CSV table of C-alpha atoms and ligand atoms in Angstrom, one decimal:
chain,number,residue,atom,x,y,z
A,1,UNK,CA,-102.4,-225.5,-111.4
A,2,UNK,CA,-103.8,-222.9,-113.8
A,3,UNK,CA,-104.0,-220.5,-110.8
A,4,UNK,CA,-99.9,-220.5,-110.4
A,5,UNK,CA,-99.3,-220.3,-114.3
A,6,UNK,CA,-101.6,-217.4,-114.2
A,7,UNK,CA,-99.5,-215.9,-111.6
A,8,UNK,CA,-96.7,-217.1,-112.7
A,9,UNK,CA,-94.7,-214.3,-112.4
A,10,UNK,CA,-95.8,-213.2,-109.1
A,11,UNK,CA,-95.7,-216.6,-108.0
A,12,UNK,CA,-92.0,-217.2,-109.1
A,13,UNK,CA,-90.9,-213.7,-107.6
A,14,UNK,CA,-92.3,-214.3,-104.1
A,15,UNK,CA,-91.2,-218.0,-103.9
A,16,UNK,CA,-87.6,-217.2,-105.4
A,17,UNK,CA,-87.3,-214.9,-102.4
A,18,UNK,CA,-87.7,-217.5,-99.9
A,19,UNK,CA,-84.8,-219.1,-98.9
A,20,UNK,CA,-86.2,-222.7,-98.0
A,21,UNK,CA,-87.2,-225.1,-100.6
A,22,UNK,CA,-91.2,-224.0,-101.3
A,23,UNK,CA,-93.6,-226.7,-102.4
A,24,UNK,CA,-97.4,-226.1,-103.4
A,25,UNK,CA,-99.7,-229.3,-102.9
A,26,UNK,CA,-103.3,-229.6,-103.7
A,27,UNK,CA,-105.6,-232.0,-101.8
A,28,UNK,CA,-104.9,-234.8,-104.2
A,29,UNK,CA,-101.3,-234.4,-102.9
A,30,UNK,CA,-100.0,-233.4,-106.2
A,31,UNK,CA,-97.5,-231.0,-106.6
A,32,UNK,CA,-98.8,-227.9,-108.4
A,33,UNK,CA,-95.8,-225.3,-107.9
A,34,UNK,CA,-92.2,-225.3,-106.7
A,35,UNK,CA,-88.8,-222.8,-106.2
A,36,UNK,CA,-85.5,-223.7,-107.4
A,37,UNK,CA,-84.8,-224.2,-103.8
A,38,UNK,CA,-86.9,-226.9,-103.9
A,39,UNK,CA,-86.3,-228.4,-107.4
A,40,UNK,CA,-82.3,-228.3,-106.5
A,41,UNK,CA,-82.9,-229.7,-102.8
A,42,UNK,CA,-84.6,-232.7,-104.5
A,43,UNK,CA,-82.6,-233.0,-107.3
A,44,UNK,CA,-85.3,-232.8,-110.3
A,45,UNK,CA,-85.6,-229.8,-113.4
A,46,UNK,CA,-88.8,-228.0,-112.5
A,47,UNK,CA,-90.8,-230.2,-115.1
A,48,UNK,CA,-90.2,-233.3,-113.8
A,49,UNK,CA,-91.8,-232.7,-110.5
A,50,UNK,CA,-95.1,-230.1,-111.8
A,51,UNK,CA,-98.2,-232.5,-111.4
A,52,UNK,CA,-96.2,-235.5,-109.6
A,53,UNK,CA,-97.3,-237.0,-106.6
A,54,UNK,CA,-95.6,-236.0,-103.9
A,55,UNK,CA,-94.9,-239.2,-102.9
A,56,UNK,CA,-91.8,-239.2,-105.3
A,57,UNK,CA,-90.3,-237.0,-102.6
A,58,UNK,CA,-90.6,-239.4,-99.7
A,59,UNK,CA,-88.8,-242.6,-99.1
A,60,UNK,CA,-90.7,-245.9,-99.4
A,61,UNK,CA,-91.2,-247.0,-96.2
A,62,UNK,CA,-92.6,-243.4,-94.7
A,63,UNK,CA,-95.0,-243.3,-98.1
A,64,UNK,CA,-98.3,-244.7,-96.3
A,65,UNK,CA,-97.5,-242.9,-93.0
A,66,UNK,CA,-97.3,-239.8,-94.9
A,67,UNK,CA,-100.4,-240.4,-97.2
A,68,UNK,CA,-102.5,-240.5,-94.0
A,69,UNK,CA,-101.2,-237.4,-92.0
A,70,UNK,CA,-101.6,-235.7,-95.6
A,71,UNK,CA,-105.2,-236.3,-95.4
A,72,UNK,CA,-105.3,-235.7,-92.1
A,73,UNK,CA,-104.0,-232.5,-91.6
A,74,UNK,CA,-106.1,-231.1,-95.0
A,75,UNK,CA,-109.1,-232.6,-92.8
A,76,UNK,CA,-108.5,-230.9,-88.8
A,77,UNK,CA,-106.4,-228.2,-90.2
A,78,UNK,CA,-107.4,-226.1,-92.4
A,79,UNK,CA,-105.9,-223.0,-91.5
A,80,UNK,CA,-103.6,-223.3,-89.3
A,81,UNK,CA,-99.6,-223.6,-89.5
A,82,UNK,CA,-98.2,-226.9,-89.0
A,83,UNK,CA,-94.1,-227.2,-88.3
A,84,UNK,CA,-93.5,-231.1,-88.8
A,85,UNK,CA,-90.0,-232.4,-87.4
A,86,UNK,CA,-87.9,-234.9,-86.1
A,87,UNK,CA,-87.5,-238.3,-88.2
A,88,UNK,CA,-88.8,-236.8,-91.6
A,89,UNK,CA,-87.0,-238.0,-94.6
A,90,UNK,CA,-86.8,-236.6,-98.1
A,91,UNK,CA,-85.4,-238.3,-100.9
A,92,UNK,CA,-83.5,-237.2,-104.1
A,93,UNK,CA,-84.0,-238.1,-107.5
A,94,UNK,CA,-80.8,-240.3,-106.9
A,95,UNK,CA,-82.6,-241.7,-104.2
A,96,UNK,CA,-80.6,-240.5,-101.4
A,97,UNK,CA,-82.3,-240.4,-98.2
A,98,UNK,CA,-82.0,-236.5,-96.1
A,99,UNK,CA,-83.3,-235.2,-93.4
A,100,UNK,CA,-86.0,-232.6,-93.2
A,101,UNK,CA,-88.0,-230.3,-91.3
A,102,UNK,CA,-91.3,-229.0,-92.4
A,103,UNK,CA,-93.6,-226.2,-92.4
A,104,UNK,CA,-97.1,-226.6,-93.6
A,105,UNK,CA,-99.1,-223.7,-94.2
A,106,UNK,CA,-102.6,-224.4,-95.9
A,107,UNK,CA,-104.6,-221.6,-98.2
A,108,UNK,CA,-107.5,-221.5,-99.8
A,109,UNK,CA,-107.6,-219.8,-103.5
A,110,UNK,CA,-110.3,-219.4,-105.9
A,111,UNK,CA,-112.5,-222.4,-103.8
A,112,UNK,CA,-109.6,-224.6,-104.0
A,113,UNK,CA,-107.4,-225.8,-101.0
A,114,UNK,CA,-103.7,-225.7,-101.4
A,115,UNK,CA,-101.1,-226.4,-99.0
A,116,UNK,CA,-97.8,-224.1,-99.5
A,117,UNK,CA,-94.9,-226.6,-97.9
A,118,UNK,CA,-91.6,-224.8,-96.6
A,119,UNK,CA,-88.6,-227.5,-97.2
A,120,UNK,CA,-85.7,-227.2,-94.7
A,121,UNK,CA,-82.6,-229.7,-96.0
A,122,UNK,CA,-81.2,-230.3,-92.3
A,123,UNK,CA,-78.5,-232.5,-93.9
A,124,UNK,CA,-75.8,-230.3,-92.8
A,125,UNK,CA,-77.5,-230.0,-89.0
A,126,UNK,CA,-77.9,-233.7,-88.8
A,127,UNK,CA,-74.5,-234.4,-89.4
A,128,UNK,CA,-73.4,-231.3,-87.2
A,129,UNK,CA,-75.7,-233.1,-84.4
A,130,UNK,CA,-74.0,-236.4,-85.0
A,131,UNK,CA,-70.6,-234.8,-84.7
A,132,UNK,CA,-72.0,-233.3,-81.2
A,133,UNK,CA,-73.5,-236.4,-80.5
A,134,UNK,CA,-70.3,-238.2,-81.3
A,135,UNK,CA,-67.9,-235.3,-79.5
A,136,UNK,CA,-70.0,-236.1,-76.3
A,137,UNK,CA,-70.0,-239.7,-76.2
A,138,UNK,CA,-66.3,-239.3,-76.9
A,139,UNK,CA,-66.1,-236.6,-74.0
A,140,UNK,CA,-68.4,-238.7,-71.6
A,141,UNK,CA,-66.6,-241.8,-72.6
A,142,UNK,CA,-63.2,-239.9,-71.7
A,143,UNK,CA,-65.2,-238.5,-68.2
A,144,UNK,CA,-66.1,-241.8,-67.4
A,145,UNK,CA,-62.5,-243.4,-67.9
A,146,UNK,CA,-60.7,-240.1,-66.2
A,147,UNK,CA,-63.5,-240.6,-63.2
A,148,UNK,CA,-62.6,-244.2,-62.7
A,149,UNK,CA,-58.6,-243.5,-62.9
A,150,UNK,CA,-59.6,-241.0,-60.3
A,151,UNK,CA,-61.4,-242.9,-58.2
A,152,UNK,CA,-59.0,-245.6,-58.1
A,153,UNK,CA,-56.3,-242.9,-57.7
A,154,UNK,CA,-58.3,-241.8,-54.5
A,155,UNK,CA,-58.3,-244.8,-53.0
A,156,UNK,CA,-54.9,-245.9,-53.7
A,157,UNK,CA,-54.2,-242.5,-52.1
A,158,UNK,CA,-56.5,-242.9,-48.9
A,159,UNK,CA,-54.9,-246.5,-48.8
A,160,UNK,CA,-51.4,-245.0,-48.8
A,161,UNK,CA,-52.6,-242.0,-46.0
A,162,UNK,CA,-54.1,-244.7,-44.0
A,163,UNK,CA,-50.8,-246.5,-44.0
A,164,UNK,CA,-48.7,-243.8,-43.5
A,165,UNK,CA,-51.0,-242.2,-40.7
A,166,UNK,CA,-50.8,-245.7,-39.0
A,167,UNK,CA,-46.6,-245.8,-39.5
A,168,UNK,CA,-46.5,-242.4,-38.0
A,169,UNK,CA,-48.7,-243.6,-35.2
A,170,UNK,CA,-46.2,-246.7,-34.3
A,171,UNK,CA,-43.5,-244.4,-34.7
A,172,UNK,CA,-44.9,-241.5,-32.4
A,173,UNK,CA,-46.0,-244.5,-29.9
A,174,UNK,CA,-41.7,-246.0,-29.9
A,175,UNK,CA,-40.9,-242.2,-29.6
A,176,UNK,CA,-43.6,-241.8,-26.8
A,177,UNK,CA,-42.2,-245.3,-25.3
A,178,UNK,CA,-38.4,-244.4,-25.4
A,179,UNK,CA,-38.8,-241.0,-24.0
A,180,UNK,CA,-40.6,-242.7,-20.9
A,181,UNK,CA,-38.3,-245.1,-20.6
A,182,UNK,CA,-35.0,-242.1,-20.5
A,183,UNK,CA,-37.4,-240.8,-18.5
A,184,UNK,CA,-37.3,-243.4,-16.8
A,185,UNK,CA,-33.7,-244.6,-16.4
A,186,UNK,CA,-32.6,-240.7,-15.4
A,187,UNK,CA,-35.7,-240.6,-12.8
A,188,UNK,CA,-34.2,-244.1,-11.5
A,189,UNK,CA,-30.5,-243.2,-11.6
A,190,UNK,CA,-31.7,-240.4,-8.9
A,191,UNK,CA,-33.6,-242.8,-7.2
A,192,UNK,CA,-30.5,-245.6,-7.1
A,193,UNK,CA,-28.1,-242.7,-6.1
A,194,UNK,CA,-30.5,-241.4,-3.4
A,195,UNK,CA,-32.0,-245.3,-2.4
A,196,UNK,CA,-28.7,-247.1,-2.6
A,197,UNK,CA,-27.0,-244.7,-0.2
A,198,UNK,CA,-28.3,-245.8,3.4
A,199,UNK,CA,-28.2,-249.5,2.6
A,200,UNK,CA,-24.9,-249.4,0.9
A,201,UNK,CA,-23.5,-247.9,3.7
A,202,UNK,CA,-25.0,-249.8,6.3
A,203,UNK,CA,-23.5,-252.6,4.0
A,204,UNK,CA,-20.3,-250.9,4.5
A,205,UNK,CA,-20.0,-250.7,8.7
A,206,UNK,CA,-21.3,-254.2,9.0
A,207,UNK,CA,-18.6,-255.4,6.7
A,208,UNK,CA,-16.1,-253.4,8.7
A,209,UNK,CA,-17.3,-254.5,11.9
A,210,UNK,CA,-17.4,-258.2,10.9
A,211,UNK,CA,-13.8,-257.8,9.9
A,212,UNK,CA,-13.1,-256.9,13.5
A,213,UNK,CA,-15.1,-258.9,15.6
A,214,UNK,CA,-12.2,-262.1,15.4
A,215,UNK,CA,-12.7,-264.0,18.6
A,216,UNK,CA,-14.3,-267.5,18.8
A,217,UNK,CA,-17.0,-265.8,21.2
A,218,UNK,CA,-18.1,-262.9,18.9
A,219,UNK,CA,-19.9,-265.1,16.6
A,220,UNK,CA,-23.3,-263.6,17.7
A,221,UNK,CA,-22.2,-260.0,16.6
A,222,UNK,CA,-20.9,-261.9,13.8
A,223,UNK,CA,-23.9,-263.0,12.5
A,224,UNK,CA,-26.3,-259.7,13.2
A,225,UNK,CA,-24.0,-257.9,11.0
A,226,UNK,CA,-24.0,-260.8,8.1
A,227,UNK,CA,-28.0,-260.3,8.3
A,228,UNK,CA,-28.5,-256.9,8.1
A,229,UNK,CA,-25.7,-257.3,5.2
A,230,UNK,CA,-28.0,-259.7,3.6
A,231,UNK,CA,-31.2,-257.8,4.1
A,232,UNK,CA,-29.5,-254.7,2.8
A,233,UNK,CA,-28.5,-256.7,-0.7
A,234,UNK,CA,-31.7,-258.5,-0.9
A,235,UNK,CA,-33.6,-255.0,-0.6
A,236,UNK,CA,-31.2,-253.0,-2.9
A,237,UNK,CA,-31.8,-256.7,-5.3
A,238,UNK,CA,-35.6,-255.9,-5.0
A,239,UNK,CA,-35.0,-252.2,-6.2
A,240,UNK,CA,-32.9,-253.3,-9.1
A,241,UNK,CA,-35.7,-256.4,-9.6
A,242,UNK,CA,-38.3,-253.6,-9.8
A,243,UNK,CA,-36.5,-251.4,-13.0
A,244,UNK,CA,-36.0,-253.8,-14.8
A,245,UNK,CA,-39.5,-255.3,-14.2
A,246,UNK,CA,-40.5,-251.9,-15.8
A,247,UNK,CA,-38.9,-251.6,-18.5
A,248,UNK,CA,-39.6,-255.7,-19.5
A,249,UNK,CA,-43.6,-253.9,-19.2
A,250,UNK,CA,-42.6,-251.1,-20.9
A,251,UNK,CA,-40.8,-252.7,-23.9
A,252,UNK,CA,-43.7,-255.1,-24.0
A,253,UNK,CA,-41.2,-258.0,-23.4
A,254,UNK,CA,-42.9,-259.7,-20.6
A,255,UNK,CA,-43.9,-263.3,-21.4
A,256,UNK,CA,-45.7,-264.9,-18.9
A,257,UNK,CA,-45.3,-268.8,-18.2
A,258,UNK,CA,-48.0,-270.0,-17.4
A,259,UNK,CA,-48.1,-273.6,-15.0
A,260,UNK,CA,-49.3,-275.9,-11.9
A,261,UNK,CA,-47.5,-275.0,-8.9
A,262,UNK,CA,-48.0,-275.5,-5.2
A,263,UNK,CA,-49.0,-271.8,-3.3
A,264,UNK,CA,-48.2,-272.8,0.1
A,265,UNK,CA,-44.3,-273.5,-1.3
A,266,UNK,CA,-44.5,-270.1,-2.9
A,267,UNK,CA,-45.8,-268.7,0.3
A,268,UNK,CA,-44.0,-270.2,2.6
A,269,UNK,CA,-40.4,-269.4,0.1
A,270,UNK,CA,-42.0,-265.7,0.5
A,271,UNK,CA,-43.0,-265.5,4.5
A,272,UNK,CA,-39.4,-267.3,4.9
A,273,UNK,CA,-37.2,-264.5,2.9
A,274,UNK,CA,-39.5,-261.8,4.9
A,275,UNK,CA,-38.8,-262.8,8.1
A,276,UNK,CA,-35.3,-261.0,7.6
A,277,UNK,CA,-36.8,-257.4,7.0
A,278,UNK,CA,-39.5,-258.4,10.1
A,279,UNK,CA,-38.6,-255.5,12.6
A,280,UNK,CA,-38.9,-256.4,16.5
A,281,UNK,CA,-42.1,-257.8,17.7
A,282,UNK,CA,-43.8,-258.0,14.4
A,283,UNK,CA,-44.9,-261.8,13.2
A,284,UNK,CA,-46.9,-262.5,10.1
A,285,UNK,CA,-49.8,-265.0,10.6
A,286,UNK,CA,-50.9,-266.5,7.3
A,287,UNK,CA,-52.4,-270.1,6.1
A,288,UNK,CA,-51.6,-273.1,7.2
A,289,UNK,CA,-54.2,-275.3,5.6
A,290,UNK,CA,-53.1,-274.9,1.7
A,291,UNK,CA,-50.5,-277.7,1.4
A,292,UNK,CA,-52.7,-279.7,-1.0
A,293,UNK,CA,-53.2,-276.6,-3.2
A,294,UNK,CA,-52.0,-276.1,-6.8
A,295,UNK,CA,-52.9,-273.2,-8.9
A,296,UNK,CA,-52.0,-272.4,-12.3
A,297,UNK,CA,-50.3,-269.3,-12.7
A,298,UNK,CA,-47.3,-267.5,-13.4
A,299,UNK,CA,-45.0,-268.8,-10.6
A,300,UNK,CA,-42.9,-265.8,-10.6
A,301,UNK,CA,-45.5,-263.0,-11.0
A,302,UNK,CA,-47.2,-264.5,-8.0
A,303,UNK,CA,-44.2,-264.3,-5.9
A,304,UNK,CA,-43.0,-261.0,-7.1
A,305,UNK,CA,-47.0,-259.9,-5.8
A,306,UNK,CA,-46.7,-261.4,-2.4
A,307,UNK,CA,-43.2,-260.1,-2.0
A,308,UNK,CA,-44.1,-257.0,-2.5
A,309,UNK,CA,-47.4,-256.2,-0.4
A,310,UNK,CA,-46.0,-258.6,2.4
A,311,UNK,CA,-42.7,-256.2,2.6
A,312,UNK,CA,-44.8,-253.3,2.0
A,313,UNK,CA,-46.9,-254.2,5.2
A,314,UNK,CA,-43.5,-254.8,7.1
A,315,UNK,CA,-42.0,-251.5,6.3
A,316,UNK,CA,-45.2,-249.5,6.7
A,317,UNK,CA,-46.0,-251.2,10.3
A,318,UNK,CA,-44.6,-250.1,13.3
A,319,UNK,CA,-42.9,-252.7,15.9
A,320,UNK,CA,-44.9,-255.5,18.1
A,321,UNK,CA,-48.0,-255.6,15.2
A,322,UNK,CA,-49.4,-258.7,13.6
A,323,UNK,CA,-49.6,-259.3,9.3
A,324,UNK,CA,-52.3,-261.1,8.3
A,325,UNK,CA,-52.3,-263.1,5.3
A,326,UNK,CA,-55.5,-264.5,4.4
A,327,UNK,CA,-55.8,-266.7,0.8
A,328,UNK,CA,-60.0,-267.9,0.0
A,329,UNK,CA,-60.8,-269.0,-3.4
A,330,UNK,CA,-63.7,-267.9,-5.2
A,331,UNK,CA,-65.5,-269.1,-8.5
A,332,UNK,CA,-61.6,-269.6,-10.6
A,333,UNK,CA,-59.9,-266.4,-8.8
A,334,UNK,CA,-56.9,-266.6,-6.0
A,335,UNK,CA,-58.4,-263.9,-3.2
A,336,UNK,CA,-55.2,-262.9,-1.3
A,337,UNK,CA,-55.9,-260.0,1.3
A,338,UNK,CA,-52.4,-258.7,3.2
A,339,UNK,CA,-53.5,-256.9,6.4
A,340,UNK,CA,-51.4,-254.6,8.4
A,341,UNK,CA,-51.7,-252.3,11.2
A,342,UNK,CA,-49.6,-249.8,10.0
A,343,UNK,CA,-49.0,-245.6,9.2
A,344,UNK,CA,-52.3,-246.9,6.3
A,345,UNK,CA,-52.3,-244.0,3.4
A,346,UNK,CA,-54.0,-240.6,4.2
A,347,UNK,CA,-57.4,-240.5,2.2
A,348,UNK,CA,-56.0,-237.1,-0.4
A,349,UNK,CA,-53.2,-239.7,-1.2
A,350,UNK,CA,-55.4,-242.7,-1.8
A,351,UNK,CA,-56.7,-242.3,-5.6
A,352,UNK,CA,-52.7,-242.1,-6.5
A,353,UNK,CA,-51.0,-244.9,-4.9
A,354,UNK,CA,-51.0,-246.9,-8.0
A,355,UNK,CA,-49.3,-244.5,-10.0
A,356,UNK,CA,-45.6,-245.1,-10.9
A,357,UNK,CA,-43.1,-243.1,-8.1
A,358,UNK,CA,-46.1,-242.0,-6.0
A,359,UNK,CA,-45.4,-242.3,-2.4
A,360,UNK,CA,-47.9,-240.9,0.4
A,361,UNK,CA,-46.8,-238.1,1.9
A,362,UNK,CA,-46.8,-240.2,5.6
A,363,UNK,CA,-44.7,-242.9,3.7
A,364,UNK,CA,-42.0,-240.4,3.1
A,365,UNK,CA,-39.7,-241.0,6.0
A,366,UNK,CA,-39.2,-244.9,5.2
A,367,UNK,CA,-37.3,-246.0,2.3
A,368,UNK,CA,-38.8,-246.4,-0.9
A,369,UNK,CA,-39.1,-246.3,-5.0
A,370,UNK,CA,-43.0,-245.7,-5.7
A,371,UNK,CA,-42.1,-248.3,-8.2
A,372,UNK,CA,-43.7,-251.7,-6.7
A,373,UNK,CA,-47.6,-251.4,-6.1
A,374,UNK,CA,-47.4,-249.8,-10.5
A,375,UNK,CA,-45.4,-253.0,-11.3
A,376,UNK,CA,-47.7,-255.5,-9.9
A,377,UNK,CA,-50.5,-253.6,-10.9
A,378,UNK,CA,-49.5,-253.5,-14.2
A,379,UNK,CA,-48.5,-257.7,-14.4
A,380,UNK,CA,-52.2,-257.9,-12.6
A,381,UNK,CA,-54.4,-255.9,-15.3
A,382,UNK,CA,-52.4,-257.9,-18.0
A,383,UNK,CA,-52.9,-261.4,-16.3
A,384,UNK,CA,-56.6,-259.8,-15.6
A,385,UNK,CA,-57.1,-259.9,-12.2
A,386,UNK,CA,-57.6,-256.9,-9.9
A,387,UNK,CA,-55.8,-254.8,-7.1
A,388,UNK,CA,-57.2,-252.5,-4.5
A,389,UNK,CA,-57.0,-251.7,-0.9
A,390,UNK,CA,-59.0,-250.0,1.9
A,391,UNK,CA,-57.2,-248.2,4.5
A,392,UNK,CA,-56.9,-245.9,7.7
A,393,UNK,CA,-54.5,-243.6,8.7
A,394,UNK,CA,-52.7,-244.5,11.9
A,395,UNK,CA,-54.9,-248.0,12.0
A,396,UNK,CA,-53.7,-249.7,8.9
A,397,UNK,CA,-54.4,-251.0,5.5
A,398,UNK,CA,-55.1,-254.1,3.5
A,399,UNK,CA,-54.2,-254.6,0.5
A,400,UNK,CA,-56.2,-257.4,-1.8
A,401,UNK,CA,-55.5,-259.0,-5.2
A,402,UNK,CA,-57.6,-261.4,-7.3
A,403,UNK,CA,-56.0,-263.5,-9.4
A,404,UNK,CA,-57.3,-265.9,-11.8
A,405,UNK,CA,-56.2,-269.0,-11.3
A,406,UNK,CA,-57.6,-272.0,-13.5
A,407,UNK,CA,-59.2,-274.7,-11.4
A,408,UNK,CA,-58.0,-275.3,-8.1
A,409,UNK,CA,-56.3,-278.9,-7.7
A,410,UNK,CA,-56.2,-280.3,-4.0
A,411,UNK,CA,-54.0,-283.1,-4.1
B,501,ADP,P1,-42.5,-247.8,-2.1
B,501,ADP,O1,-43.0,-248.6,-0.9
B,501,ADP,O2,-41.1,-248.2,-2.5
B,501,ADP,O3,-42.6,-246.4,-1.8
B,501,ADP,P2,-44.7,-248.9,-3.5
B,501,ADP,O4,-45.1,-248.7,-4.9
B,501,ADP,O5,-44.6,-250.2,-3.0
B,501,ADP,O6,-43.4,-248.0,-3.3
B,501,ADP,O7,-45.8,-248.1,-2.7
B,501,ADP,C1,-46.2,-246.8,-3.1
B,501,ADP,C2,-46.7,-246.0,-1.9
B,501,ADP,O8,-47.9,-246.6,-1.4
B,501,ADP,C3,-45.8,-246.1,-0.7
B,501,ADP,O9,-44.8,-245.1,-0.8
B,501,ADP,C4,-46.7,-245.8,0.4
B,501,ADP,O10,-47.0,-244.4,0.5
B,501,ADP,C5,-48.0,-246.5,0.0
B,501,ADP,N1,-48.1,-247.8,0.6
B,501,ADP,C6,-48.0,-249.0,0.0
B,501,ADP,N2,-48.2,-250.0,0.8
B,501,ADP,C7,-48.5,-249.5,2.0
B,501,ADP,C8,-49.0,-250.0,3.3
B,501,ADP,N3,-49.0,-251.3,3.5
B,501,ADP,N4,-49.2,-249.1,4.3
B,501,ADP,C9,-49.2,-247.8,4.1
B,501,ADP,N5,-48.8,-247.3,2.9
B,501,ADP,C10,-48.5,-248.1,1.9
């Protein structure tokens, strides 16, 4: 202690110039010398603290922690620096607790060891760290809430997109539907005003020329023109029967009705109404053996198919030829092939004979729509059977349709 009374002056001038608070500990960990710096960052006069322990600078519980680093450090390190930091506490002569980061630099004077200790008082950057610390919870805190408002604000938003992209779907699909079906009802009013002509007016001169034949003995003529009146309103019923088939498909309004019914009355009912389009010399052979039958279908989509193919097979055969019907039965499914030796459908035309209006190009001197084989297509796929045909040009087709039918009952 002598050594820093001697130098006292030299001493206080180099220590008052540093701007930290300066401590000078011998090994016994006394202190021997300190600045103001120090003395006011403490709290203590100068006297007070001169040959103290330095233990009256540390808080209680880091006092035996501290003894032994103390020792320590004069043991392993001599001479060299030391910076000490993070969770180093002073404490004041009013016994407040601060925070502190030190420097330890030992030296060696006149045989005796000495460490010089530089005091930095980080009260000021602990508390500016809390308030960071504190500014970032706040922040992340705020993030986190913002992030999860956002979040939920994105899926509320996808939620509302995926409801929106979904109305505009419906709506694009009733637009798509109701421009088909104008479409639809201008490509058929040019159809009805083209298809309705020839039997309207053949309608027309067998009504006149009933009117005139009068006598008791013309009852033959009579009744030829009363058929082909019939057969012409029973084919311009089927055209009618056909549009508004379509648009009960298109509009989705076709409900089927399902039940038990007996084939060989539908048949028959069908074979019977057909024999008035029959043209001279044609017959239609078809089963005989399928009284006891009774399938479960859709009584009226089952007769609209029949009716169709059978008349199709008429009108596309020429006089004097034979239609086949032939019904088998075959694990639940209704096989019902309709064979004709008729104009059959030229092999370019085939692939589109199920599409709505088509009509071969050999087809095109007979009347017709291109309406029927689409119609009972479409009630087929939906009551998922199948349709197909083969044909020949010139030798005939056949036409063949299974159906699911339940299980067949023979009574
Ligand atoms: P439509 O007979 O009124 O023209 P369909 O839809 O019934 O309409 O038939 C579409 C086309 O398929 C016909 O125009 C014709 O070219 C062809 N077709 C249908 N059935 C036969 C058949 N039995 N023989 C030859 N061609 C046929």
């Amino acid at each position: 202690m002598r050594v820093f009374a001697k130098n006292n002056n030299i001493f206080k001038l180099l220590s008052e110039a540093v701007s930290e608070g300066l401590l000078v500990l011998n090994r016994e960990r006394s202190i021997v010398a300190t600045n103001r710096k120090a003395d006011r960052m403490f709290g203590y006069h100068r006297e007070e603290l001169i040959g103290q322990p330095l233990h009256m600078l540390i808080p209680d519980p880091f006092k035996k922690g501290h003894d032994k680093h103390f020792d320590e450090y004069f043991k392993m390190h001599k001479t060299r620096k030391m910076a000490v930091e993070g969770c180093l506490f002073g404490e004041r002569k009013n016994q407040e607790q601060f925070p502190i980061k030190v420097s330890l630099n030992p030296f060696n004077i006149y045989d005796n060891d000495y460490v010089l200790a530089l005091v930095f008082d980080q009260t000021e950057i602990s508390k500016r760290d809390f308030k960071i610390k504190e500014l970032n919870e706040h922040l992340e805190k705020k993030i986190r809430s913002r992030t999860l408002e956002l979040s939920e604000t994105v899926a509320m938003l996808k939620k509302e997109i995926k409801r929106r992209k979904e109305a505009e779907k419906k709506i694009k699909i009733a637009l798509q539907q109701q421009q088909e079906l104008n479409a639809l009802k201008t490509k058929f009013l040019s159809l009805v005003s083209h298809e309705f002509k020839t039997p309207l007016s053949g309608i027309l001169t067998s009504a006149t020329l009933v009117g005139k034949y009068k006598g008791a003995k013309e009852q033959e003529k009579r009744d030829k023109h009363l058929k082909t009146i019939i057969a012409e309103v029973r084919h311009l019923n089927g055209i009618l029967t056909d549009f508004l088939s379509i648009e009960r498909l298109e509009k989705g309004k076709e409900i089927y009705k399902f039940k038990e019914f007996s084939l060989s009355k539908v048949l028959n009912e069908v074979v019977y109404n057909a024999n008035m389009q029959l043209k001279k010399g044609q017959h239609i052979n078809y089963p005989q053996n399928i009284d006891d039958v009774l399938i479960y279908q859709d009584e009226k989509i089952v007769t609209l198919i029949i009716t169709n193919l059978l008349y199709n097979a008429i009108k596309y055969s020429p006089e004097d030829s034979d239609i086949d019907i032939l019904i088998d039965f075959e694990k639940g499914n209704m096989i019902l092939k309709i064979k004709d030796q008729g104009i059959g459908i030229p092999e370019k035309d085939e692939k589109h004979i199920f599409e709505r209006y088509f009509r071969a190009a050999n087809a095109l001197l007979n009347q017709g729509t291109g309406i029927g084989l689409n119609i009972i297509k479409s009630h087929i796929d939906n009551l998922k059977g199948e349709v197909y045909f083969t044909s020949k040009e010139n030798k005939g087709s056949t036409f063949t349709v299974e159906l699911p039918i339940g299980a067949i009952i023979n009574t």
